[in-house]
GROMACS .gro file of C-alpha atoms in nm:
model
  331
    1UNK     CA    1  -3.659  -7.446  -6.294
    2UNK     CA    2  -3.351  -7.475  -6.100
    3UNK     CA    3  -3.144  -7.306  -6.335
    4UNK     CA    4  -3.415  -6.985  -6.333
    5UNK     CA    5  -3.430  -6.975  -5.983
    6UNK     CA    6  -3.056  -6.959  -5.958
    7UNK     CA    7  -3.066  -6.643  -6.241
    8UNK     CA    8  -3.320  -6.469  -6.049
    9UNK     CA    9  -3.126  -6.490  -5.727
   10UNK     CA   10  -2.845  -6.384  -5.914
   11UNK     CA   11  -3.010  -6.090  -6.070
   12UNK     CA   12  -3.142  -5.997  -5.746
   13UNK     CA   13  -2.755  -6.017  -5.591
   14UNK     CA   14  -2.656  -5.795  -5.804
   15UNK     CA   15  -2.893  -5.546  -5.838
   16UNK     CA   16  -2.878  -5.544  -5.435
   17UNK     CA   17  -2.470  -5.465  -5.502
   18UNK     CA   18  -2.546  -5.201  -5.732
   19UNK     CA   19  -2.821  -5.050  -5.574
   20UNK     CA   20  -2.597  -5.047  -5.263
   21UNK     CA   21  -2.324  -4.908  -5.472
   22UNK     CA   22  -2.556  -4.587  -5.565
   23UNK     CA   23  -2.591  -4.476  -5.195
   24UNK     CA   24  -2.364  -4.271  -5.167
   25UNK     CA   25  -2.525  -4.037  -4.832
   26UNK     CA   26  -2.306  -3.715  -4.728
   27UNK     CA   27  -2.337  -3.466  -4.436
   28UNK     CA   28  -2.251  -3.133  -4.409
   29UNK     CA   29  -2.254  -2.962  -4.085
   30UNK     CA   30  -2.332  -2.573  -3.997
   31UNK     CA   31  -2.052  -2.372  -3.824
   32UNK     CA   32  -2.063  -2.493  -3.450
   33UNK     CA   33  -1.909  -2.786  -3.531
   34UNK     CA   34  -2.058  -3.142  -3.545
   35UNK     CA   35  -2.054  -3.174  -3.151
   36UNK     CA   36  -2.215  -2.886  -3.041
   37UNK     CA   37  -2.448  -3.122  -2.848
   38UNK     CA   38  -2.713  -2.901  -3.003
   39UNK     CA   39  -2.859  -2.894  -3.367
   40UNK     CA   40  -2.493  -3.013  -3.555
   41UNK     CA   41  -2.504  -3.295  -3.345
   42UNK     CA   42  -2.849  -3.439  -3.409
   43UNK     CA   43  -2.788  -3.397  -3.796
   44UNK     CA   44  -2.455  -3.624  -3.710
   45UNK     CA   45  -2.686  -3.862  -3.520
   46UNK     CA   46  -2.903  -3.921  -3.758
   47UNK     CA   47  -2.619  -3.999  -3.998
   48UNK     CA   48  -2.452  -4.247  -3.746
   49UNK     CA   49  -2.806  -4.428  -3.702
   50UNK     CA   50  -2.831  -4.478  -4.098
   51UNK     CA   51  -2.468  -4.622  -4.089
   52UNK     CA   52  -2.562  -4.883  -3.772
   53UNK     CA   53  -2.918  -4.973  -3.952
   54UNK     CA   54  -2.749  -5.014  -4.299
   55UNK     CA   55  -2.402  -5.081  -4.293
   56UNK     CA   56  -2.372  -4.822  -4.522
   57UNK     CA   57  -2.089  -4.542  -4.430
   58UNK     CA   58  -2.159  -4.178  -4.541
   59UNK     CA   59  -1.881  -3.862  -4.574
   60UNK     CA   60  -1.915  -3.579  -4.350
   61UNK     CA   61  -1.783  -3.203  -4.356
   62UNK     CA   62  -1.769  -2.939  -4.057
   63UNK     CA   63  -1.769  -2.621  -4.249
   64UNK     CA   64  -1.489  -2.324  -4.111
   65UNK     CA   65  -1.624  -2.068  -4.299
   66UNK     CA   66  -1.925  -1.958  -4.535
   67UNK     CA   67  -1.728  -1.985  -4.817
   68UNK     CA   68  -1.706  -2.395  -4.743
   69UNK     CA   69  -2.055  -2.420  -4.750
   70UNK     CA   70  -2.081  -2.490  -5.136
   71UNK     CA   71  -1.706  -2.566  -5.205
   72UNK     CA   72  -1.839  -2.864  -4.965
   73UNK     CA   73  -2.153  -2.973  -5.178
   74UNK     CA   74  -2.013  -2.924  -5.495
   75UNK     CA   75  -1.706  -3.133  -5.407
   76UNK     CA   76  -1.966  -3.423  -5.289
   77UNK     CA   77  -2.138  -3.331  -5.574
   78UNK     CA   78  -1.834  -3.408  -5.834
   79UNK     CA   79  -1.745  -3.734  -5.640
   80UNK     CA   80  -2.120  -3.901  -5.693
   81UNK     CA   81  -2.239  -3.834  -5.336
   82UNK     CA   82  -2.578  -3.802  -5.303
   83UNK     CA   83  -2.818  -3.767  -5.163
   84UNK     CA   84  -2.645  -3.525  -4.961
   85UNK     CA   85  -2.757  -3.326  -4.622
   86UNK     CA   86  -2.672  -3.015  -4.520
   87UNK     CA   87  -2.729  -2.809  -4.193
   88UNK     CA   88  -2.862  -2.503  -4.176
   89UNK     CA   89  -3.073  -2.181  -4.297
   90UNK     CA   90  -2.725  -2.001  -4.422
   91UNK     CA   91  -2.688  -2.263  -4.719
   92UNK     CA   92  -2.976  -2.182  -4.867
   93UNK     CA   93  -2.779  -1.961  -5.156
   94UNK     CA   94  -2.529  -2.221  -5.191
   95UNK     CA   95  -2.750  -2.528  -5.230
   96UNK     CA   96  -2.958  -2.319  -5.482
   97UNK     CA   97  -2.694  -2.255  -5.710
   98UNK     CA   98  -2.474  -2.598  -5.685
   99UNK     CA   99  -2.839  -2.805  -5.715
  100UNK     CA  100  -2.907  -2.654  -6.066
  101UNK     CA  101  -2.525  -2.777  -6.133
  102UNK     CA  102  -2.600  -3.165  -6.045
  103UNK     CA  103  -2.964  -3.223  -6.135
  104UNK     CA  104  -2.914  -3.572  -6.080
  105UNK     CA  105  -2.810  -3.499  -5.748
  106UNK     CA  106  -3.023  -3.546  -5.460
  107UNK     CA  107  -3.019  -3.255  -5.204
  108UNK     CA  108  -3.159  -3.168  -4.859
  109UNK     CA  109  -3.144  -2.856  -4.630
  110UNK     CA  110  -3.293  -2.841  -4.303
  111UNK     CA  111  -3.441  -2.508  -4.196
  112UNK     CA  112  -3.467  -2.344  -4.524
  113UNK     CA  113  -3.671  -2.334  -4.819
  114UNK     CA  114  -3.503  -2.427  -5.186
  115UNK     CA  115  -3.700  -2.447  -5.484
  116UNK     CA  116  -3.531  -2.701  -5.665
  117UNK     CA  117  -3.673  -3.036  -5.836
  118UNK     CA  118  -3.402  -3.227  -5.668
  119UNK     CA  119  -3.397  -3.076  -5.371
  120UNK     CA  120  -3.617  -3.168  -5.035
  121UNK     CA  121  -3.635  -2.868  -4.769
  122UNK     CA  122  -3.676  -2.963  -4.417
  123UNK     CA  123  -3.847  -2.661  -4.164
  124UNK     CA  124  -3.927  -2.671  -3.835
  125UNK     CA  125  -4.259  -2.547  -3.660
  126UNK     CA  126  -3.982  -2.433  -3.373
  127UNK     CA  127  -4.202  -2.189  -3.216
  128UNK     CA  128  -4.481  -2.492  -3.150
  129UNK     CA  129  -4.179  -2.734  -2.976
  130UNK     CA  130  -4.120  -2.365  -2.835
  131UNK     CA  131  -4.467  -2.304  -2.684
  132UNK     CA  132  -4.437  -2.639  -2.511
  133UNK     CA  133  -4.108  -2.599  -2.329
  134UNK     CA  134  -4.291  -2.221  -2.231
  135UNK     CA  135  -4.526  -2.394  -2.052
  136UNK     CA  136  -4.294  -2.612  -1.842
  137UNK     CA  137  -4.094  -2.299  -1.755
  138UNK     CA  138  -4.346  -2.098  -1.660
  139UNK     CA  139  -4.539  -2.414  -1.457
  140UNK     CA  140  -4.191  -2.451  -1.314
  141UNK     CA  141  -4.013  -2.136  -1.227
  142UNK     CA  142  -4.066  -1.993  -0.835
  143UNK     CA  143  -4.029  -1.613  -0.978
  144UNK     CA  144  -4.213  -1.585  -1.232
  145UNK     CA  145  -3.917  -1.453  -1.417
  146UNK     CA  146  -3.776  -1.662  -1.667
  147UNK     CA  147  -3.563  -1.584  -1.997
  148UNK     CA  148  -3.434  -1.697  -2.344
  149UNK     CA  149  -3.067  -1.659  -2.505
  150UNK     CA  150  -3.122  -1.690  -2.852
  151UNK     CA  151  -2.804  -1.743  -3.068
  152UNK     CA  152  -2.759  -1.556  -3.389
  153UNK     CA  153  -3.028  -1.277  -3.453
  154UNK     CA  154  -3.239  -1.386  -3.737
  155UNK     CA  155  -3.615  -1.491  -3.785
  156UNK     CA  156  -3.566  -1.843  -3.732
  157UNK     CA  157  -3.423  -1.761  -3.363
  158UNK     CA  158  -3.676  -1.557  -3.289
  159UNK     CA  159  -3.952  -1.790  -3.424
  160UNK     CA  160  -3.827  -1.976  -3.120
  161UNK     CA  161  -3.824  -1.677  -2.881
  162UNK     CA  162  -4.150  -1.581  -2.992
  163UNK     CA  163  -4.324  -1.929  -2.929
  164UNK     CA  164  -4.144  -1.971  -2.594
  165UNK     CA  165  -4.291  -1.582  -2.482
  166UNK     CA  166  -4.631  -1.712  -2.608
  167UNK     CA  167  -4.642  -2.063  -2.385
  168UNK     CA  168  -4.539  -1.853  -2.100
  169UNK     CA  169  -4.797  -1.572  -2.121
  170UNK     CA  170  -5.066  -1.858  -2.179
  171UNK     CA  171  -4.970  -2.063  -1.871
  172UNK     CA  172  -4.882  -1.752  -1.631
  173UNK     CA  173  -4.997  -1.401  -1.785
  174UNK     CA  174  -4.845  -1.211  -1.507
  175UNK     CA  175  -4.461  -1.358  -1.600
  176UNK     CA  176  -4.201  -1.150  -1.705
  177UNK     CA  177  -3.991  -1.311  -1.999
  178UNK     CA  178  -3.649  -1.114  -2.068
  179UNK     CA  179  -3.518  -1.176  -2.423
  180UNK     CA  180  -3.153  -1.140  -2.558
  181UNK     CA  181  -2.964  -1.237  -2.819
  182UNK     CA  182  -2.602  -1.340  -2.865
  183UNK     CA  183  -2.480  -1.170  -3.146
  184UNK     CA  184  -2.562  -1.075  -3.549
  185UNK     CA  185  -2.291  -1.315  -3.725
  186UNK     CA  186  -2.232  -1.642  -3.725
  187UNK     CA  187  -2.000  -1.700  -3.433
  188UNK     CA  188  -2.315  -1.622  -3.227
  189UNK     CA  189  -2.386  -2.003  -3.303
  190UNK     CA  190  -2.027  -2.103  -3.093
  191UNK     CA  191  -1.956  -1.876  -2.775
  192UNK     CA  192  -2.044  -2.031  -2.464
  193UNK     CA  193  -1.842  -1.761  -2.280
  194UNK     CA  194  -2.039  -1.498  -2.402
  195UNK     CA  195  -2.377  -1.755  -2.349
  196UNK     CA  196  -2.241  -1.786  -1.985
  197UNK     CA  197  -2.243  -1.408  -1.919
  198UNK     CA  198  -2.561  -1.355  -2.048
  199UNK     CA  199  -2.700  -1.606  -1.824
  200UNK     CA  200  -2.554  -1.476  -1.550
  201UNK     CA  201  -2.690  -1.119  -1.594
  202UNK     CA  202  -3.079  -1.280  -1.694
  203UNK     CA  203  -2.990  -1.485  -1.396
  204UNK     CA  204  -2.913  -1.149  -1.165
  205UNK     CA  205  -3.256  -1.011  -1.303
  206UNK     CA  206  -3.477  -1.260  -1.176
  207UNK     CA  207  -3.465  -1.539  -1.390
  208UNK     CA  208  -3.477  -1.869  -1.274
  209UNK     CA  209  -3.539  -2.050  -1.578
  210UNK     CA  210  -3.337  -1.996  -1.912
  211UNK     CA  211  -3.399  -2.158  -2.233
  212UNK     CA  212  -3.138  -2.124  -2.473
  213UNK     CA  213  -3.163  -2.150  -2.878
  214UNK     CA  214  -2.778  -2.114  -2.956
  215UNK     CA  215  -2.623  -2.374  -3.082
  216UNK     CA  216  -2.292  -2.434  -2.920
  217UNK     CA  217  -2.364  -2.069  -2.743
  218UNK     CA  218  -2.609  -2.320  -2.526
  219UNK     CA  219  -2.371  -2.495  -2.376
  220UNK     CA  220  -2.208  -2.200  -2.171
  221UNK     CA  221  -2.592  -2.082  -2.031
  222UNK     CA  222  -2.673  -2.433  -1.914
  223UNK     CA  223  -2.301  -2.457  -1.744
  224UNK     CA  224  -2.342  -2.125  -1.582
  225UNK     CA  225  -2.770  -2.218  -1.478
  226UNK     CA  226  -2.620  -2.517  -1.289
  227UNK     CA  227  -2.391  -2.340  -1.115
  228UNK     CA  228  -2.582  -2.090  -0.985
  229UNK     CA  229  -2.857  -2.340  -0.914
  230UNK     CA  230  -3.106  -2.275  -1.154
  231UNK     CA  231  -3.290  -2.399  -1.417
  232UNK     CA  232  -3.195  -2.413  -1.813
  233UNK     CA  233  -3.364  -2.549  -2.087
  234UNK     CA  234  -3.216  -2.756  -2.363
  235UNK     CA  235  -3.262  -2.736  -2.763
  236UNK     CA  236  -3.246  -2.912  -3.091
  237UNK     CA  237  -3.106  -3.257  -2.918
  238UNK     CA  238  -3.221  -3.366  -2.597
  239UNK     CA  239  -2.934  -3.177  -2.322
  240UNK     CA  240  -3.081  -3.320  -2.030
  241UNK     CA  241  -2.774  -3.525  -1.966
  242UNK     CA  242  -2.537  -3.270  -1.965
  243UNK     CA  243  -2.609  -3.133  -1.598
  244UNK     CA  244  -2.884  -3.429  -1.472
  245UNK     CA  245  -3.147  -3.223  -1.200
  246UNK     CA  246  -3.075  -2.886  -1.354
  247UNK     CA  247  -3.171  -2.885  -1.734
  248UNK     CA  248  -3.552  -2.899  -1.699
  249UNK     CA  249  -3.608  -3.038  -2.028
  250UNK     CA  250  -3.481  -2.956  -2.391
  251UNK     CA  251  -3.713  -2.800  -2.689
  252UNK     CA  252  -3.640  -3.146  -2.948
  253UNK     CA  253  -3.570  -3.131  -3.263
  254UNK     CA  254  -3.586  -3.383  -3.476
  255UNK     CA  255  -3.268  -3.278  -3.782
  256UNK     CA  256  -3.151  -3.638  -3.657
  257UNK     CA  257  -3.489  -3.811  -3.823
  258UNK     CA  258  -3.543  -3.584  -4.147
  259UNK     CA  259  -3.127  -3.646  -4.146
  260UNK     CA  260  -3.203  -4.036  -4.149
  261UNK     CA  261  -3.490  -4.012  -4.341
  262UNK     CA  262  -3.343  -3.836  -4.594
  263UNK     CA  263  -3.062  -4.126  -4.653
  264UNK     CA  264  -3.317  -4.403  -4.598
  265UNK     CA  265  -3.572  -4.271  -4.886
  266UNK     CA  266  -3.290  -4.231  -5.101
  267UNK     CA  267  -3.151  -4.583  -5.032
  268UNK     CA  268  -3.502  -4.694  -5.097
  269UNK     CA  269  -3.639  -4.536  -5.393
  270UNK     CA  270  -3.831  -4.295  -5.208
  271UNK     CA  271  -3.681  -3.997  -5.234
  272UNK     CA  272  -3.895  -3.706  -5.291
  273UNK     CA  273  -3.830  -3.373  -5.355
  274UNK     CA  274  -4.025  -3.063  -5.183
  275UNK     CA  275  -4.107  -2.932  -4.876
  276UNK     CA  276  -4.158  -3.142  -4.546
  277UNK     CA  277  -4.302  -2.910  -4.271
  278UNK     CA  278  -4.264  -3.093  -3.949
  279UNK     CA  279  -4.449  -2.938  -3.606
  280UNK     CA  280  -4.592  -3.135  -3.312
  281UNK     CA  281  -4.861  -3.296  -3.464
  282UNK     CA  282  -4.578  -3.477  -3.720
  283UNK     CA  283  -4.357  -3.546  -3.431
  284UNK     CA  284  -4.081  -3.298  -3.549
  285UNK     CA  285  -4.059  -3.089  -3.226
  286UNK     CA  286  -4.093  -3.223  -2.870
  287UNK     CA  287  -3.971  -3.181  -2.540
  288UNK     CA  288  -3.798  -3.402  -2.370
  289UNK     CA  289  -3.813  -3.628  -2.069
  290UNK     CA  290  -3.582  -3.917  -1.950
  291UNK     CA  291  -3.399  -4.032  -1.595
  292UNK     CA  292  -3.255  -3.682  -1.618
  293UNK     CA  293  -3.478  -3.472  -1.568
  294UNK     CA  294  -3.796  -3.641  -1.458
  295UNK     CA  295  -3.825  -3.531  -1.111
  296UNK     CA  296  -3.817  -3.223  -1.243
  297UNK     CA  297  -4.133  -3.280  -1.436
  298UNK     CA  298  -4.404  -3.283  -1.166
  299UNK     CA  299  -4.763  -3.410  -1.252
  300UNK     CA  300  -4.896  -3.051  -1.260
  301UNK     CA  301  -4.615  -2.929  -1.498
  302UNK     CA  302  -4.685  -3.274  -1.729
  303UNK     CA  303  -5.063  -3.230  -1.728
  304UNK     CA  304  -5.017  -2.862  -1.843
  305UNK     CA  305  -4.760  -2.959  -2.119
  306UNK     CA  306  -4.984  -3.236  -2.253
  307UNK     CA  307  -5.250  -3.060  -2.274
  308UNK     CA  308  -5.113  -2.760  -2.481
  309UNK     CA  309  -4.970  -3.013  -2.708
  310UNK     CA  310  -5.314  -3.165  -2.716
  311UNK     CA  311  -5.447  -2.859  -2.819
  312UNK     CA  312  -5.169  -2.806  -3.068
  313UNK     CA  313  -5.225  -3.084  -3.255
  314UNK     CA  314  -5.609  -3.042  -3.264
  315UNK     CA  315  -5.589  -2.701  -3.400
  316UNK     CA  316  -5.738  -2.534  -3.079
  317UNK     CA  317  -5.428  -2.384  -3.014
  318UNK     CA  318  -5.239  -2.185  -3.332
  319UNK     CA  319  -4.878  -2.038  -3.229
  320UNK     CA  320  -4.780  -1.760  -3.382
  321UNK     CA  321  -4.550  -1.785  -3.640
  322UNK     CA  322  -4.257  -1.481  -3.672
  323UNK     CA  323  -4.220  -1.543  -3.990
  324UNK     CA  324  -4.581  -1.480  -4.102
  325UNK     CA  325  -4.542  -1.058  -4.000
  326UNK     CA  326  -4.174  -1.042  -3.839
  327UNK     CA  327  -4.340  -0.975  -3.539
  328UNK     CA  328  -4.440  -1.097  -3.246
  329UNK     CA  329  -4.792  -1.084  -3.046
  330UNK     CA  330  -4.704  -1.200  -2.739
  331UNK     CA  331  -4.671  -0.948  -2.446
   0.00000   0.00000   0.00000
């Protein structure tokens, strides 16, 4: 009996090894740059959380160009890496084509859709976590002008835009909402200069409260709200910390948890291919509220914002989705 016991543990050791030989997780990060304190980031949180729960390290890639994006996966690819993450709606093309290369490969992109059978596609509802972070701004601003800075212009960004125009309108019909976007190529994603100047000029029209969907574009519109004493509103990860008092909350995103899960379910077993739609009612979009920013968040502005995302989750309340016309309703 002794002498089975002592196999089976044995057996069990070294399965353990090679299981934990086999995870081999990988991250590759949009353009913007791993700390863009935005949507990069939270992919690269995710990852950091797998290593601290695991022990388990993973590789990690900041792309510098769109050509990187699939000389990056197939290079994981070739060196046994899987499963392996990557950032963004632009690497959509790549992923397709380099997934049908490694079918034993494990794949996931977040905020696209790839048709693959081993490949797991992460979307956002954005424009619910949107809608939610409309209300607050329109509970919250004292002009009842407020605005959005959207980074690069493509349906995804103004999926956002559109949800944020639509909590607004429902909270305050009366509120004007001014709309702008950064740019039409990529490096949309990483100019906080030209973030900052567009703040300042929604800013000289009225606005008081700004909610920006940029990337590392963000981080120049909440520098330049602060210093003109207004309110901006955070995305993707939660930015309340990076000007405590005068973010008013941030539109969460939650890249860092499909990230994670992603690695876990491989580690486990559980991987499954497909798409995972994640909205308010799954806990994939949020807003945010911590030391930060919670005197900010007055009981009337909290009440309001719970119960739209009551009414969210119920079904009484159905954003509108840009994608479903490339349009938007809200007026």
């Amino acid at each position: 009996m002794k002498r089975v016991v002592l196999g089976l543990l044995a057996a069990t050791a070294m399965s353990v090894s090679a299981f934990a030989a086999d995870d081999k997780p990988a991250v590759i990060y949009d353009l913007g740059g791993k700390f863009d304190k935005s949507f990069n980031e939270a992919a690269f949180n995710g990852a950091e959380k797998y290593t601290a729960d695991s022990g388990v390290k993973y590789r990690e890639f900041e792309i510098q160009n769109e050509a990187q994006r699939e000389q990056a996966l197939r290079k994981f690819a070739s060196d046994g890496n899987s499963p392996i993450v990557i950032a963004g709606f632009s690497a959509a093309a790549a992923i397709e084509k380099v997934a049908a290369e490694f079918p034993d490969t494990k794949f996931v992109i977040i905020d696209a859709e790839v048709d693959k059978p081993n490949v797991r596609s992460v979307v956002f509802n954005d424009n619910e976590g949107s809608y939610l972070v409309g209300v607050i701004a329109a509970k919250s601003s004292k002009t009842g002008t407020v605005s959005f800075i959207g980074g690069m212009d493509v349906p995804l960004i103004r999926n956002f835009g559109c949800g944020y125009v639509g909590g607004v309108k429902a909270t305050n019909p009366d509120a004007k909402v001014i709309q702008n976007m950064t740019g039409d190529t990529p490096a949309a994603w990483n100019d906080p200069a030209k973030g900052g100047e567009i703040a300042k000029s929604q800013i000289d029209q009225g606005s008081d409260v700004i909610f920006a969907a940029a990337g590392g574009t963000g981080i120049g519109v909440l520098q330049t709200a602060a210093d003109a004493d207004k309110l901006a509103i955070g995305v993707d990860s939660n930015q309340n910390g990076l000007h405590p008092g005068k973010v008013l909350t941030s539109m969460l995103k939650r890249v860092d948890v499909a990230t994670y899960n992603a690695f876990k379910d491989a580690a486990d077993g559980k991987f499954t291919p497909g798409v995972n739609v994640l909205g308010v009612k799954e806990g994939g979009v949020d807003y945010a509220v911590d030391e930060n920013n919670a005197k900010l968040m007055t009981d009337d502005v909290k009440k309001a914002v719970e119960a739209a995302k009551a009414d969210i989750i119920s079904g009484k309340i159905k954003v509108h989705s840009y994608f479903s016309d490339n349009a938007c309703p809200y007026k």
